[in-house]
């Protein structure tokens, strides 16, 4: 089986966009791939975090992985910081990456824009991300459009190491699903729905209460006119809402367009809200059960043990090739 690795940061609340664009694909991949899904808490601290909030959100993301349908018996679910090899190979990758490569990262430019001072971790973030992937010799890495650049650096570093020290790393390929890869913000369809957006009405959090979801969808920006038509170029806002409806209700775009022909945005938004509430209700119920059961820490411990078996072996091989004296 091909090996898959992906992770989500525990900074901010996971959104419907994370669920449709990433987590639903994780669930599909686990059945015929060797999967490793982690909460990347080391990446989260590249920007300041409140300790209590980081701890709670880390556990919440891990529990949401399980609630979304990831089976710990089929896929390893773990915390990045529970496998110290991530930090060790991250440092080694930092010594191989070039300043110019890091300076070209658009995510760094975006996150650093307008700030008087920026932590070095935010700048070297792609080296740690490369280490995350290369530790497991992952064949496929599920990534959104905004992460393609980071995967390119990972591929470059794998080839650079292999050329300098001998064959070690698989050069990973991106896994970008054709549908649902990008759910946009409710207040601006030119931007991805993001858990870091300061406007809470821009996104639907996976743990939002039903009435909160209804209110956010009722306030979602729509295009001029009243036609329910999927056309991302001329009607980006309603097209985004149709995409959300399609994923949550299991209806095709054509079925949604036909259902609301001549009805306008009011009935469409009302039904969309109920579709989202219905889609998230079982996930929210499972989430509460997982947190209440006390099983989460055992699952994370087992996942980290399995991940560490591979990661530690990789670091040892890397250090041996580079000339380190091994214990």
mmCIF file of N, CA and C in Angstrom, residues 16 20 24 179-180 183 230 238-257 260 268 271-272 275-276 279:
data_model
loop_
_atom_site.group_PDB
_atom_site.id
_atom_site.type_symbol
_atom_site.label_atom_id
_atom_site.label_comp_id
_atom_site.label_asym_id
_atom_site.label_seq_id
_atom_site.Cartn_x
_atom_site.Cartn_y
_atom_site.Cartn_z
ATOM 1 N N UNK A 16 -15.848 23.766 8.565
ATOM 2 C CA UNK A 16 -16.481 22.924 7.560
ATOM 3 C C UNK A 16 -15.556 22.751 6.355
ATOM 4 N N UNK A 20 -14.634 19.141 4.734
ATOM 5 C CA UNK A 20 -14.920 18.770 3.345
ATOM 6 C C UNK A 20 -13.631 18.654 2.529
ATOM 7 N N UNK A 24 -12.639 14.490 5.158
ATOM 8 C CA UNK A 24 -13.412 13.471 4.450
ATOM 9 C C UNK A 24 -12.512 12.652 3.527
ATOM 10 N N UNK A 179 -12.829 17.211 -6.154
ATOM 11 C CA UNK A 179 -14.024 17.872 -5.618
ATOM 12 C C UNK A 179 -13.813 18.180 -4.136
ATOM 13 N N UNK A 180 -14.238 19.352 -3.735
ATOM 14 C CA UNK A 180 -14.235 19.677 -2.314
ATOM 15 C C UNK A 180 -12.901 20.106 -1.762
ATOM 16 N N UNK A 183 -13.221 25.038 0.037
ATOM 17 C CA UNK A 183 -14.460 25.694 0.453
ATOM 18 C C UNK A 183 -14.097 27.119 0.850
ATOM 19 N N UNK A 230 -24.813 27.718 -10.378
ATOM 20 C CA UNK A 230 -23.407 27.459 -10.099
ATOM 21 C C UNK A 230 -22.560 28.022 -11.233
ATOM 22 N N UNK A 238 -22.655 32.542 -4.377
ATOM 23 C CA UNK A 238 -23.698 31.513 -4.363
ATOM 24 C C UNK A 238 -23.130 30.174 -4.838
ATOM 25 N N UNK A 239 -22.121 30.208 -5.706
ATOM 26 C CA UNK A 239 -21.487 28.957 -6.151
ATOM 27 C C UNK A 239 -20.826 28.256 -4.973
ATOM 28 N N UNK A 240 -20.211 29.040 -4.080
ATOM 29 C CA UNK A 240 -19.602 28.462 -2.880
ATOM 30 C C UNK A 240 -20.657 27.824 -1.989
ATOM 31 N N UNK A 241 -21.795 28.491 -1.824
ATOM 32 C CA UNK A 241 -22.879 27.951 -1.003
ATOM 33 C C UNK A 241 -23.464 26.684 -1.633
ATOM 34 N N UNK A 242 -23.562 26.664 -2.958
ATOM 35 C CA UNK A 242 -24.054 25.464 -3.647
ATOM 36 C C UNK A 242 -23.083 24.302 -3.421
ATOM 37 N N UNK A 243 -21.788 24.589 -3.471
ATOM 38 C CA UNK A 243 -20.779 23.550 -3.245
ATOM 39 C C UNK A 243 -20.913 22.965 -1.840
ATOM 40 N N UNK A 244 -21.112 23.828 -0.846
ATOM 41 C CA UNK A 244 -21.304 23.370 0.532
ATOM 42 C C UNK A 244 -22.561 22.506 0.632
ATOM 43 N N UNK A 245 -23.641 22.975 0.010
ATOM 44 C CA UNK A 245 -24.915 22.243 0.007
ATOM 45 C C UNK A 245 -24.730 20.861 -0.620
ATOM 46 N N UNK A 246 -24.039 20.816 -1.745
ATOM 47 C CA UNK A 246 -23.820 19.562 -2.459
ATOM 48 C C UNK A 246 -23.118 18.540 -1.577
ATOM 49 N N UNK A 247 -22.080 18.972 -0.870
ATOM 50 C CA UNK A 247 -21.313 18.055 -0.017
ATOM 51 C C UNK A 247 -22.103 17.621 1.208
ATOM 52 N N UNK A 248 -22.864 18.542 1.784
ATOM 53 C CA UNK A 248 -23.575 18.223 3.029
ATOM 54 C C UNK A 248 -24.842 17.414 2.794
ATOM 55 N N UNK A 249 -25.511 17.638 1.662
ATOM 56 C CA UNK A 249 -26.790 16.977 1.404
ATOM 57 C C UNK A 249 -26.679 15.802 0.439
ATOM 58 N N UNK A 250 -25.496 15.660 -0.208
ATOM 59 C CA UNK A 250 -25.319 14.569 -1.156
ATOM 60 C C UNK A 250 -26.102 14.773 -2.447
ATOM 61 N N UNK A 251 -26.379 16.028 -2.785
ATOM 62 C CA UNK A 251 -27.084 16.353 -4.025
ATOM 63 C C UNK A 251 -26.094 16.867 -5.063
ATOM 64 N N UNK A 252 -26.397 16.647 -6.320
ATOM 65 C CA UNK A 252 -25.545 17.192 -7.380
ATOM 66 C C UNK A 252 -25.849 18.677 -7.550
ATOM 67 N N UNK A 253 -24.920 19.389 -8.181
ATOM 68 C CA UNK A 253 -25.136 20.811 -8.458
ATOM 69 C C UNK A 253 -26.397 20.998 -9.293
ATOM 70 N N UNK A 254 -26.590 20.153 -10.309
ATOM 71 C CA UNK A 254 -27.770 20.258 -11.179
ATOM 72 C C UNK A 254 -29.063 20.062 -10.383
ATOM 73 N N UNK A 255 -29.058 19.130 -9.441
ATOM 74 C CA UNK A 255 -30.246 18.886 -8.617
ATOM 75 C C UNK A 255 -30.572 20.102 -7.755
ATOM 76 N N UNK A 256 -29.543 20.739 -7.223
ATOM 77 C CA UNK A 256 -29.755 21.929 -6.377
ATOM 78 C C UNK A 256 -30.293 23.080 -7.221
ATOM 79 N N UNK A 257 -29.706 23.275 -8.388
ATOM 80 C CA UNK A 257 -30.163 24.352 -9.279
ATOM 81 C C UNK A 257 -31.638 24.147 -9.650
ATOM 82 N N UNK A 260 -34.216 24.856 -6.712
ATOM 83 C CA UNK A 260 -34.460 26.246 -6.310
ATOM 84 C C UNK A 260 -34.667 27.176 -7.498
ATOM 85 N N UNK A 268 -33.406 28.867 -0.317
ATOM 86 C CA UNK A 268 -32.140 28.147 -0.543
ATOM 87 C C UNK A 268 -31.270 28.180 0.714
ATOM 88 N N UNK A 271 -32.742 26.031 3.673
ATOM 89 C CA UNK A 271 -32.527 24.597 3.509
ATOM 90 C C UNK A 271 -31.042 24.230 3.609
ATOM 91 N N UNK A 272 -30.184 25.112 3.115
ATOM 92 C CA UNK A 272 -28.741 24.874 3.217
ATOM 93 C C UNK A 272 -28.329 24.773 4.683
ATOM 94 N N UNK A 275 -29.233 21.484 6.045
ATOM 95 C CA UNK A 275 -28.368 20.430 5.506
ATOM 96 C C UNK A 275 -27.036 20.388 6.240
ATOM 97 N N UNK A 276 -26.484 21.564 6.547
ATOM 98 C CA UNK A 276 -25.215 21.625 7.281
ATOM 99 C C UNK A 276 -25.401 21.112 8.708
ATOM 100 N N UNK A 279 -25.638 17.393 8.624
ATOM 101 C CA UNK A 279 -24.357 16.744 8.297
ATOM 102 C C UNK A 279 -23.415 16.731 9.490
#
